[in-house]
CSV table of C-alpha atoms and ligand atoms in Angstrom, one decimal:
chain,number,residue,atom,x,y,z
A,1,UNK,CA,-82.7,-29.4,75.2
A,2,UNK,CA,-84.4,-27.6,78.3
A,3,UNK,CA,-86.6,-30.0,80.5
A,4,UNK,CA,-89.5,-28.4,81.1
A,5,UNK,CA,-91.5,-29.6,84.7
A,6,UNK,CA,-95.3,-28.8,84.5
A,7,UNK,CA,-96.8,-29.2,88.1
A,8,UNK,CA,-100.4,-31.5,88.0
A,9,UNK,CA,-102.5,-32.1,90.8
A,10,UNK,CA,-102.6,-36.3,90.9
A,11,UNK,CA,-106.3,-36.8,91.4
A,12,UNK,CA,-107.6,-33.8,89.2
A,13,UNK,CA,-104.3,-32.2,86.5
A,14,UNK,CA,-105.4,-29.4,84.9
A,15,UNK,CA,-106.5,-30.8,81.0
A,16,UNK,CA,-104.5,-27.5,79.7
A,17,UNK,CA,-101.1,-29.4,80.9
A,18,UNK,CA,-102.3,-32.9,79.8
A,19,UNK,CA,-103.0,-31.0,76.4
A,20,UNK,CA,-99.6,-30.0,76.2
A,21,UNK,CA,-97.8,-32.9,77.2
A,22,UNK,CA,-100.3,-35.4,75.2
A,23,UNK,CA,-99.1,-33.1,72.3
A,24,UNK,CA,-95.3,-33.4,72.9
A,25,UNK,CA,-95.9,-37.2,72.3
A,26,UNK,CA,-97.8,-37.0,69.6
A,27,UNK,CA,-95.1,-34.8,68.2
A,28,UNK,CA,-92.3,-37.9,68.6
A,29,UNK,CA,-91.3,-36.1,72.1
A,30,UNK,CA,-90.3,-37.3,75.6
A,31,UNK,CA,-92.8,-36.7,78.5
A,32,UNK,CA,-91.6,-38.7,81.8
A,33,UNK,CA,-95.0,-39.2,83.9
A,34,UNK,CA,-96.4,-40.3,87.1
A,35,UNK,CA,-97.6,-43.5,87.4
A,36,UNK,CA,-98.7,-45.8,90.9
A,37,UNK,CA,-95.4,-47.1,90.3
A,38,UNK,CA,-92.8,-45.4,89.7
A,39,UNK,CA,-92.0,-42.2,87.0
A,40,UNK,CA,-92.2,-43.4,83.7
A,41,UNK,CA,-90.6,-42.1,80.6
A,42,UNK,CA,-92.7,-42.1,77.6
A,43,UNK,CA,-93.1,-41.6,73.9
A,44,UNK,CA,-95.3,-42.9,71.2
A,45,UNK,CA,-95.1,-46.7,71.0
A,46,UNK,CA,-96.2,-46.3,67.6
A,47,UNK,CA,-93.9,-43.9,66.4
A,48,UNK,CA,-90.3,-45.8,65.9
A,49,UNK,CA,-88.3,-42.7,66.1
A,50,UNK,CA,-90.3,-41.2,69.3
A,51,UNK,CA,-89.2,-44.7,70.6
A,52,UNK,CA,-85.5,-44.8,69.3
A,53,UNK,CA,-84.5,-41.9,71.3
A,54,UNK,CA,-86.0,-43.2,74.6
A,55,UNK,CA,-83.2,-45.5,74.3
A,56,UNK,CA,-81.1,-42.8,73.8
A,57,UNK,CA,-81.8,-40.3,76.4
A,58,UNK,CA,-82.1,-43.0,79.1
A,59,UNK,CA,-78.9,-45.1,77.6
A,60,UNK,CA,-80.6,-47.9,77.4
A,61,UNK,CA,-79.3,-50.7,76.0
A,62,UNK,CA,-81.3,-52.0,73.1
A,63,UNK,CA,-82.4,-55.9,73.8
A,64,UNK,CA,-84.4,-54.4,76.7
A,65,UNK,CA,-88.0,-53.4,75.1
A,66,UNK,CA,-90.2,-50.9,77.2
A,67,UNK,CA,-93.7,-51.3,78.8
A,68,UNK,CA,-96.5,-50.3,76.8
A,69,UNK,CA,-99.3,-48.4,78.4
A,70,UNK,CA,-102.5,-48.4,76.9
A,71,UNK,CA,-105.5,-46.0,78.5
A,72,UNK,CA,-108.5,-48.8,78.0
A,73,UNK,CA,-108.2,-52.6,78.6
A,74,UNK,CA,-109.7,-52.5,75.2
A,75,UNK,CA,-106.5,-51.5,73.4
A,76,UNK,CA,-104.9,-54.9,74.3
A,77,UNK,CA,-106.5,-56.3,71.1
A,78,UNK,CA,-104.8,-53.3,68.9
A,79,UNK,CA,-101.6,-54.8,70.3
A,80,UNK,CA,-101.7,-57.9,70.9
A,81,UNK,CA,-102.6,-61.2,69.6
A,82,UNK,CA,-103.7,-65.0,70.3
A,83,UNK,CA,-104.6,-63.0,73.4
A,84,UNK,CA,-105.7,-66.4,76.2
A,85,UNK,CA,-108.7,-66.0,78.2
A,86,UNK,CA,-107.0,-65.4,81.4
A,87,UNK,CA,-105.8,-62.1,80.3
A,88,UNK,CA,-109.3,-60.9,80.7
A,89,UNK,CA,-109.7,-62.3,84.5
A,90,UNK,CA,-106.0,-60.7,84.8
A,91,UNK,CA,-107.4,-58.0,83.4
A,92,UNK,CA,-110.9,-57.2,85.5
A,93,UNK,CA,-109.7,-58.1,88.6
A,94,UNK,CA,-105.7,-56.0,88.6
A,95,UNK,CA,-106.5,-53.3,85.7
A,96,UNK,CA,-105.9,-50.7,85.8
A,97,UNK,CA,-102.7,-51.6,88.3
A,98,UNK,CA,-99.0,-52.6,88.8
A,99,UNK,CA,-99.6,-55.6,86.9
A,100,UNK,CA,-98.1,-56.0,83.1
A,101,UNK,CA,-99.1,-59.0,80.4
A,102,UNK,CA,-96.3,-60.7,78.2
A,103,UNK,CA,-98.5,-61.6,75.1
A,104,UNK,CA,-97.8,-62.1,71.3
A,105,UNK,CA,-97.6,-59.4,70.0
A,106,UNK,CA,-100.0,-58.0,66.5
A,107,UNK,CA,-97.8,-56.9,63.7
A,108,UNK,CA,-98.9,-53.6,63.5
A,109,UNK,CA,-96.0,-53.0,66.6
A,110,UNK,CA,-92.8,-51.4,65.2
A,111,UNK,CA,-90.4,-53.8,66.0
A,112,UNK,CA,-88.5,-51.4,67.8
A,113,UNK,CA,-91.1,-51.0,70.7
A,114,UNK,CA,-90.2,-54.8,71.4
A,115,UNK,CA,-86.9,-55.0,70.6
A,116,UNK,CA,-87.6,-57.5,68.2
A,117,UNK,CA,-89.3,-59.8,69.8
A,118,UNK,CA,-92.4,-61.4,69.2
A,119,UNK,CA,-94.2,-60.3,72.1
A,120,UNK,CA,-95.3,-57.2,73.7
A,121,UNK,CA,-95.7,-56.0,77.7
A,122,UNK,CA,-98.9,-54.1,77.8
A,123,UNK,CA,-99.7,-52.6,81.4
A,124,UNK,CA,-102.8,-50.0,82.3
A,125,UNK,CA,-101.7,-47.7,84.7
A,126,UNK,CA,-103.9,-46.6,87.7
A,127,UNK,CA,-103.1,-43.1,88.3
A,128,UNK,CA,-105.4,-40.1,86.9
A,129,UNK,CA,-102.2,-37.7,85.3
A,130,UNK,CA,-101.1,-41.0,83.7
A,131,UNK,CA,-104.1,-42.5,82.2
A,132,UNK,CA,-105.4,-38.7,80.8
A,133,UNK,CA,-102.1,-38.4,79.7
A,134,UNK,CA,-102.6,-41.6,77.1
A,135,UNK,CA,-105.9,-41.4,76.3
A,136,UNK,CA,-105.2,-37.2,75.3
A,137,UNK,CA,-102.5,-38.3,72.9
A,138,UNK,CA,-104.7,-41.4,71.3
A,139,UNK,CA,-101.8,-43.4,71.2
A,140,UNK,CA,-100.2,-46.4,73.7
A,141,UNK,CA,-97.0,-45.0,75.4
A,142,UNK,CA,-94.2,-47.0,75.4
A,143,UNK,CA,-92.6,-46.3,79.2
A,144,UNK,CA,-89.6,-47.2,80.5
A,145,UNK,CA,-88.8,-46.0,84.2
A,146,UNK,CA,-87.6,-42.5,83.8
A,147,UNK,CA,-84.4,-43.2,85.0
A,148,UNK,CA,-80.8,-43.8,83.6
A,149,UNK,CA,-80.1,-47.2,82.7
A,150,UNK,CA,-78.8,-49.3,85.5
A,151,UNK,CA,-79.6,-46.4,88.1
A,152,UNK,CA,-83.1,-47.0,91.1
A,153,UNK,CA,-86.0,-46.0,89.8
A,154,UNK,CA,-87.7,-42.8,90.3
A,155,UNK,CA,-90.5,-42.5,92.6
A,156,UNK,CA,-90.6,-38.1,92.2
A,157,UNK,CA,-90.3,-35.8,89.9
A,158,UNK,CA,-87.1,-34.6,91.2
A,159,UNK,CA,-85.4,-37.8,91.0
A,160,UNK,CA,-86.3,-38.0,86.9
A,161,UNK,CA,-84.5,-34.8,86.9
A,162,UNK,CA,-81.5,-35.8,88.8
A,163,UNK,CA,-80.6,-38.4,85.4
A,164,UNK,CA,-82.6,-37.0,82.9
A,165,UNK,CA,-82.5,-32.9,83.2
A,166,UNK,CA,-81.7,-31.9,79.6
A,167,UNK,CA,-82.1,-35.3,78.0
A,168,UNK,CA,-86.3,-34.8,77.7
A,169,UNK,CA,-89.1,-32.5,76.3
A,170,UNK,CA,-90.9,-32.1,79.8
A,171,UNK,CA,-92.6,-33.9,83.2
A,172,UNK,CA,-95.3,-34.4,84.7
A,173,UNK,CA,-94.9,-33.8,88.4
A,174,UNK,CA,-97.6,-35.1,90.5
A,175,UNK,CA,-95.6,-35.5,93.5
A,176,UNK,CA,-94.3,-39.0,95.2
A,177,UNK,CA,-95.5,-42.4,93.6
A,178,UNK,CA,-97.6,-44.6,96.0
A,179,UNK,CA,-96.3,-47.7,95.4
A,180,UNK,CA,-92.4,-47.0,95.3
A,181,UNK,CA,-91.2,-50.3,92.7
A,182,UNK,CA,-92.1,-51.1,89.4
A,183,UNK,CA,-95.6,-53.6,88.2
A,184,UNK,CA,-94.9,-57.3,88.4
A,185,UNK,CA,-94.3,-58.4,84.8
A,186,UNK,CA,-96.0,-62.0,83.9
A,187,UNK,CA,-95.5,-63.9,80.8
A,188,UNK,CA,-98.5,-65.1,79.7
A,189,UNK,CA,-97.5,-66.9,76.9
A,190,UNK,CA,-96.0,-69.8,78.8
A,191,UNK,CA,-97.6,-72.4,81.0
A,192,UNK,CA,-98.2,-72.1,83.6
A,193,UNK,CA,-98.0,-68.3,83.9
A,194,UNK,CA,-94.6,-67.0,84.7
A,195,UNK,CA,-93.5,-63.7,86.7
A,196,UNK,CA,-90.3,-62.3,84.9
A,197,UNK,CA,-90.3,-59.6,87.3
A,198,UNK,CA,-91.9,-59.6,90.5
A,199,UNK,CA,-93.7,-56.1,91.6
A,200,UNK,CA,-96.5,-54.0,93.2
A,201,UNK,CA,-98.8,-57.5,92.1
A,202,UNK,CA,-97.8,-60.5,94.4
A,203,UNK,CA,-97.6,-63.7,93.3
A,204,UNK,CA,-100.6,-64.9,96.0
A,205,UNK,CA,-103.1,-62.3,94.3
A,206,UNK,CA,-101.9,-63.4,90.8
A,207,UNK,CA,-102.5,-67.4,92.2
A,208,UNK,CA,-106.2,-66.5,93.6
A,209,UNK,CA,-107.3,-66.1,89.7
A,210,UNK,CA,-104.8,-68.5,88.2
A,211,UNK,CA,-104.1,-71.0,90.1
A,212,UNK,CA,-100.0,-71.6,89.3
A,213,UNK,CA,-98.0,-68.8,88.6
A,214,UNK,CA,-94.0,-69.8,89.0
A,215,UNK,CA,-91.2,-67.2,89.4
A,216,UNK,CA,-88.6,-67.2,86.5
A,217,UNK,CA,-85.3,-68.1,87.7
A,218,UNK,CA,-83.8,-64.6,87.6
A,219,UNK,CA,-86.6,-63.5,90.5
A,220,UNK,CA,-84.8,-63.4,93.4
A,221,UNK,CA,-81.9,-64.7,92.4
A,222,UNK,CA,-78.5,-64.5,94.7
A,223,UNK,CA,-76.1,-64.3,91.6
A,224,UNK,CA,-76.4,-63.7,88.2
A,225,UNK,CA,-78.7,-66.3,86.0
A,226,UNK,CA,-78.0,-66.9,82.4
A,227,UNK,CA,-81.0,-66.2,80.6
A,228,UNK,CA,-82.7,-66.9,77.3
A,229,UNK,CA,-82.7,-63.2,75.6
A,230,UNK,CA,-85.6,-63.9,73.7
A,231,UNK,CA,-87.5,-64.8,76.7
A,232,UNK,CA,-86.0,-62.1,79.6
A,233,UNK,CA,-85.0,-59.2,77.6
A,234,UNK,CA,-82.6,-56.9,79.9
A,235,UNK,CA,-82.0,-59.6,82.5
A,236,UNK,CA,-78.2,-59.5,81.9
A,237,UNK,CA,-78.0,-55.8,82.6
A,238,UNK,CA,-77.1,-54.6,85.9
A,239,UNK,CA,-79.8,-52.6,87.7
A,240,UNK,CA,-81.4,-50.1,90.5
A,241,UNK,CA,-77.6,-49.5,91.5
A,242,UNK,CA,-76.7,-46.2,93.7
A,243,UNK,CA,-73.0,-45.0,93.1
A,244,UNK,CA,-72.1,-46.7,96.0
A,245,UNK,CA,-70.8,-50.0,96.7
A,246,UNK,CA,-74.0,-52.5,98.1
A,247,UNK,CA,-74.1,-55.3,100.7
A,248,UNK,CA,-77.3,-56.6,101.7
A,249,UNK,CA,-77.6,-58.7,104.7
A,250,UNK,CA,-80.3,-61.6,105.1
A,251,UNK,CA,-81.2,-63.9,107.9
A,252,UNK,CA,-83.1,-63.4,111.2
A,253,UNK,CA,-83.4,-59.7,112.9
A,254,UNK,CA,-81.0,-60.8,115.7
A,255,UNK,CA,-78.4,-61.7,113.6
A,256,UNK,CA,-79.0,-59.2,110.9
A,257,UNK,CA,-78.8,-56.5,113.4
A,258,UNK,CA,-75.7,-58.2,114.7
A,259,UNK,CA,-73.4,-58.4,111.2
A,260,UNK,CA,-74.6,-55.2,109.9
A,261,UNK,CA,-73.1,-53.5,113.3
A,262,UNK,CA,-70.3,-55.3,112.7
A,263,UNK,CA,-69.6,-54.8,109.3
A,264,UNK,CA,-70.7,-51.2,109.9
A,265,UNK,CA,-67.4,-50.8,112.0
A,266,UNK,CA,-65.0,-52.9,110.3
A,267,UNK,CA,-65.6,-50.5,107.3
A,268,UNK,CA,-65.4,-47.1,109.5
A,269,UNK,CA,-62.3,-48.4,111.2
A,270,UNK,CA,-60.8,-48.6,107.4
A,271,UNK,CA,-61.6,-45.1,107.1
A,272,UNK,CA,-65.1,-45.7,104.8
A,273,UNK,CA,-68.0,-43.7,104.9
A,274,UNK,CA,-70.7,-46.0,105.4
A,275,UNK,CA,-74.6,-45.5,105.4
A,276,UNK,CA,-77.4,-48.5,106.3
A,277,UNK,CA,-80.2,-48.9,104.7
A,278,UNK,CA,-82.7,-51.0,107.5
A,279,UNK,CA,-86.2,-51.6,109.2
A,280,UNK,CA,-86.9,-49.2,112.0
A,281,UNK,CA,-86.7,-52.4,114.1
A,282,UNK,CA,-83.2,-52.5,113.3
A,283,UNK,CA,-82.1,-48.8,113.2
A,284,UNK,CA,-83.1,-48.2,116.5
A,285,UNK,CA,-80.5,-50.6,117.4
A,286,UNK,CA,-77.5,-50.3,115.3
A,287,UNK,CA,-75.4,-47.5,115.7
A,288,UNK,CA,-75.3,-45.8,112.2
A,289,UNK,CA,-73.9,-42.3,111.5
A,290,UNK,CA,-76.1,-41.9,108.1
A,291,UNK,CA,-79.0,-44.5,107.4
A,292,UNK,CA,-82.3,-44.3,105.6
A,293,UNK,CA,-85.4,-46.4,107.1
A,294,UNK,CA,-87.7,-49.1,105.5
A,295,UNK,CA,-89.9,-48.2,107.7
A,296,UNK,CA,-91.5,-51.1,110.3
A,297,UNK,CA,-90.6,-54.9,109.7
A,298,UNK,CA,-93.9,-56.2,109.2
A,299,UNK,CA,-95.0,-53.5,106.6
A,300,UNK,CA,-93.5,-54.4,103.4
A,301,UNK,CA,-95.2,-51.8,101.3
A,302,UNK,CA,-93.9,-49.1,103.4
A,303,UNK,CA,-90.3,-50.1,102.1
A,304,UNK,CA,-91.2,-50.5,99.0
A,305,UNK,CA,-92.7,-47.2,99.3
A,306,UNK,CA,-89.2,-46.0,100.6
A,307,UNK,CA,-87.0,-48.2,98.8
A,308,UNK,CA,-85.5,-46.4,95.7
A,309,UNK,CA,-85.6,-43.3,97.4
A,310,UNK,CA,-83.3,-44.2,100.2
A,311,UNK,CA,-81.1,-45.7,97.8
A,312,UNK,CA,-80.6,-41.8,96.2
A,313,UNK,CA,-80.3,-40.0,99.7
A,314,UNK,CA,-77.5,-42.5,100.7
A,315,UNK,CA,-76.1,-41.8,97.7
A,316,UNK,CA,-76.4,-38.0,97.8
A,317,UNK,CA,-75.4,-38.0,101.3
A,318,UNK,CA,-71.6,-39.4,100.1
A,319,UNK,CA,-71.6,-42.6,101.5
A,320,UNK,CA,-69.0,-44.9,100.0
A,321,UNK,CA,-70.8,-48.3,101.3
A,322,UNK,CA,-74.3,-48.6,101.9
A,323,UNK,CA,-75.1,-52.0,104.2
A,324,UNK,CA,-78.9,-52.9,103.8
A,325,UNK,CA,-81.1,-55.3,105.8
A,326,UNK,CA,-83.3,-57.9,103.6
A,327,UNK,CA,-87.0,-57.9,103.9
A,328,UNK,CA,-88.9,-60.6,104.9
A,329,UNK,CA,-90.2,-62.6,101.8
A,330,UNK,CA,-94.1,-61.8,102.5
A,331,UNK,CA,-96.3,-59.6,99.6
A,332,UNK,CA,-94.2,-56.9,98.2
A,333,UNK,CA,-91.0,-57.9,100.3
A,334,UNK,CA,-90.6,-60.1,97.3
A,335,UNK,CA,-90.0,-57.4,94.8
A,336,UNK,CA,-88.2,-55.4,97.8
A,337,UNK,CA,-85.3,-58.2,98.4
A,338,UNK,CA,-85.2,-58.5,94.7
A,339,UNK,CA,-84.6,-55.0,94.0
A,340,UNK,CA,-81.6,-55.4,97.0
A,341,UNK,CA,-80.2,-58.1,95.7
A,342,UNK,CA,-79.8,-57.0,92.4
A,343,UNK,CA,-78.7,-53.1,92.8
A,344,UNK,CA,-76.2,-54.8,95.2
A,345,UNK,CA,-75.1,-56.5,92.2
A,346,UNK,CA,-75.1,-60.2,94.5
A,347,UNK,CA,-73.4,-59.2,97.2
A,348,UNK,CA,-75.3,-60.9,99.7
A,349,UNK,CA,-74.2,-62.1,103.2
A,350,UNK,CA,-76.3,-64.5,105.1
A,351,UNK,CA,-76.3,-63.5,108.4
A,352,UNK,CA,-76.5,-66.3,111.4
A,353,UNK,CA,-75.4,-69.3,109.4
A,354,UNK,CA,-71.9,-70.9,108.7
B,401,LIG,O1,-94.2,-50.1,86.9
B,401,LIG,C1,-93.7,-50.2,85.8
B,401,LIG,O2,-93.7,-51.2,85.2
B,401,LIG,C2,-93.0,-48.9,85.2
B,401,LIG,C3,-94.0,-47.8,85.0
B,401,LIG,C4,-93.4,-46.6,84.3
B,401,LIG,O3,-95.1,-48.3,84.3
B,401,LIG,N1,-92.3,-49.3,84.0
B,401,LIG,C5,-91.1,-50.0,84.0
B,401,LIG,O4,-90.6,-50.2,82.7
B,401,LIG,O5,-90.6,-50.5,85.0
B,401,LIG,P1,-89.1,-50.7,82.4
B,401,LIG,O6,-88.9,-50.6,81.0
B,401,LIG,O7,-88.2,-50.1,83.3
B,401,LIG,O8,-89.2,-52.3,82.7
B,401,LIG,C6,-89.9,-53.1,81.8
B,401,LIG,C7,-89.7,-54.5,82.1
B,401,LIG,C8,-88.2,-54.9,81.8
B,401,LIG,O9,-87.8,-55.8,82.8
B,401,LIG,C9,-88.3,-55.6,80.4
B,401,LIG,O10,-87.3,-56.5,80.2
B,401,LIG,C10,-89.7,-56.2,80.5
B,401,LIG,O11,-90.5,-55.3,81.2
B,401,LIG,N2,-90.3,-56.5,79.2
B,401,LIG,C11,-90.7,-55.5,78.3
B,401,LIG,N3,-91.1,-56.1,77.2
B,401,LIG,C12,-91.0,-57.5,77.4
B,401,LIG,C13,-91.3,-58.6,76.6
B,401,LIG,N4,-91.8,-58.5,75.4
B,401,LIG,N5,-91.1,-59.8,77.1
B,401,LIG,C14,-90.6,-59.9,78.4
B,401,LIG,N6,-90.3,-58.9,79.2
B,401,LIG,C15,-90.5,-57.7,78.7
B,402,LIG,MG1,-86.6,-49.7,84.7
């Protein structure tokens, strides 16, 4: 199959491409698109076999159901039911947004889309490519990141091609993403509200119209949490990993700066190539032959802005190890150090203690 990569403009795309693309997924094809987020790869959540081989071209494993993406907050009815009433204030304040609702989900849902579960994510992008996108093919969009299972996330166009060239009908490319990881997932069928997946939502925004919202276990977690499959689909699998090997170091800047030097050489004096990933506080500090920046401390969009792409140059680059520095655990940092954590697989050193 050739990929074929149709240039948009972000704010205004040109409605003959959105024509064509909106008619690939009407057709049962693959279109990966931009969203605020991060590239997603989508096909028609109501056609089962459009949504079988998203599976397949991303080799994803099948207990993990995609995000649907619906084009009016309207749609959640279609999809959804015993919908609760603080979906709507989710809904008017964060839609459209980086914010996706667990719910029950209606019947009329192949049970494919949800792997088999009885609920649905339903999430309303806020990008212009992505929302004319859904409402030109008249159908929700079930979208995964476009990405290879297990792999970072894409936050360009080029980096859906890197695992998915020959594997899709076409892309969208609208240029970088603006918010760099994924939308917090929250379960809404629990109480009190639960984030599954923490994202480009934080929990204090989600807490100023709900009141309690708990993390699930798995958030943040420093190794790896049994979970409940019919309640955290995909948990179990291993993701956001680069090629290379991943430590990430946590504790205060000092001491950060301190063990991530040191491990830095330890590694190069056993012949690896090594690359951090770190603040700009830290960089300037730590003597580092290949690194990729997280921008300033205090700015915890900015890495997540930066994150997944740094993760692919490090990789591209050759390095064998890459050392990262944690984020602090403010706004966005969440889903940062959660993202580090995880593609790390757990390997995580507290710096400054013991
Ligand atoms: O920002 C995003 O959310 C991006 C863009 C493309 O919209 N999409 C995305 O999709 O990250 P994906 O498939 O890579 O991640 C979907 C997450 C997974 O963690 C999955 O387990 C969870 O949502 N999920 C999907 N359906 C669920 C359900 N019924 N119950 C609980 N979790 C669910
Ligand atoms: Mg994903």
């Amino acid at each position: 199959m050739k990929t074929l990569v149709l240039r948009v403009d972000p704010r205004n795309p040109d409605p003959e491409k959105i024509v064509a693309a909106a008619r690939r997924l009407k057709e049962g094809g693959l279109v990966a698109f931009p969203t605020e987020t991060v590239y997603g790869l989508g096909a028609d959540a109501l056609n089962p076999k459009a949504v079988l081989s998203l599976f397949e071209a991303k080799k994803r494993p099948l207990d993990n159901p995609p995000i649907v993406h619906i084009g009016e907050p309207g749609e959640i009815d279609r999809l959804a039911v015993e919908v609760p009433p603080e979906a709507e204030r989710l809904v008017e304040r964060f839609w459209p947004g980086p914010l996706t609702l667990v719910l029950k989900r209606s019947p009329s849902v192949p049970s494919v889309t949800t792997c088999g579960l009885d609920t649905i994510a339903l999430r309303m992008p806020k990008h212009a490519v992505a929302l004319a996108l859904i409402r030109g093919g008249g159908t929700p969009v079930a979208a995964p990141s476009a990405n290879l299972a297990g792999r970072p996330s894409p936050t360009t166009a080029e980096h859906v091609l890197q695992d998915l060239d020959g594997r899709i009908d076409l892309i969208l490319d609208a240029g970088p993403t603006a918010v760099g990881v994924e939308s917090t997932v929250l379960d809404l069928t629990v109480r009190p509200p639960q984030i599954l997946r923490p994202g480009g939502t934080p929990r204090e925004a989600l807490e100023e119209v709900l009141g309690e919202v708990v993390f699930h276990p798995s958030v943040l977690a420093e190794r790896e949490v049994e979970v409940e499959r019919a309640k955290s689909p995909g948990m179990k699998h291993r993701h956001y990993a680069p090629s290379a090997e991943m430590w990430v170091v946590e504790g205060e800047p000092e001491a950060v700066k301190e063990k991530l030097s040191e491990l830095a050489e330890e590694l190069r004096r056993g012949g690896k190539k090594v690359g951090i990933l770190a603040t700009e506080e830290t960089l300037s500090r730590c003597r580092a032959e290949v690194s990729a920046s997280l921008g300033r401390r205090e700015e915890p969009r900015e890495a997540a802005r930066r994150l997944f792409g740094a993760l692919r140059e490090l990789e591209a680059k050759g390095v064998e190890v890459i050392l990262a520095e944690g984020v602090p655990l403010r706004g966005l940092g969440v889903a940062v150090t959660d993202r580090l954590r995880k593609a790390s697989g757990y390997r995580i050193i507290k710096a400054g203690k013991g």
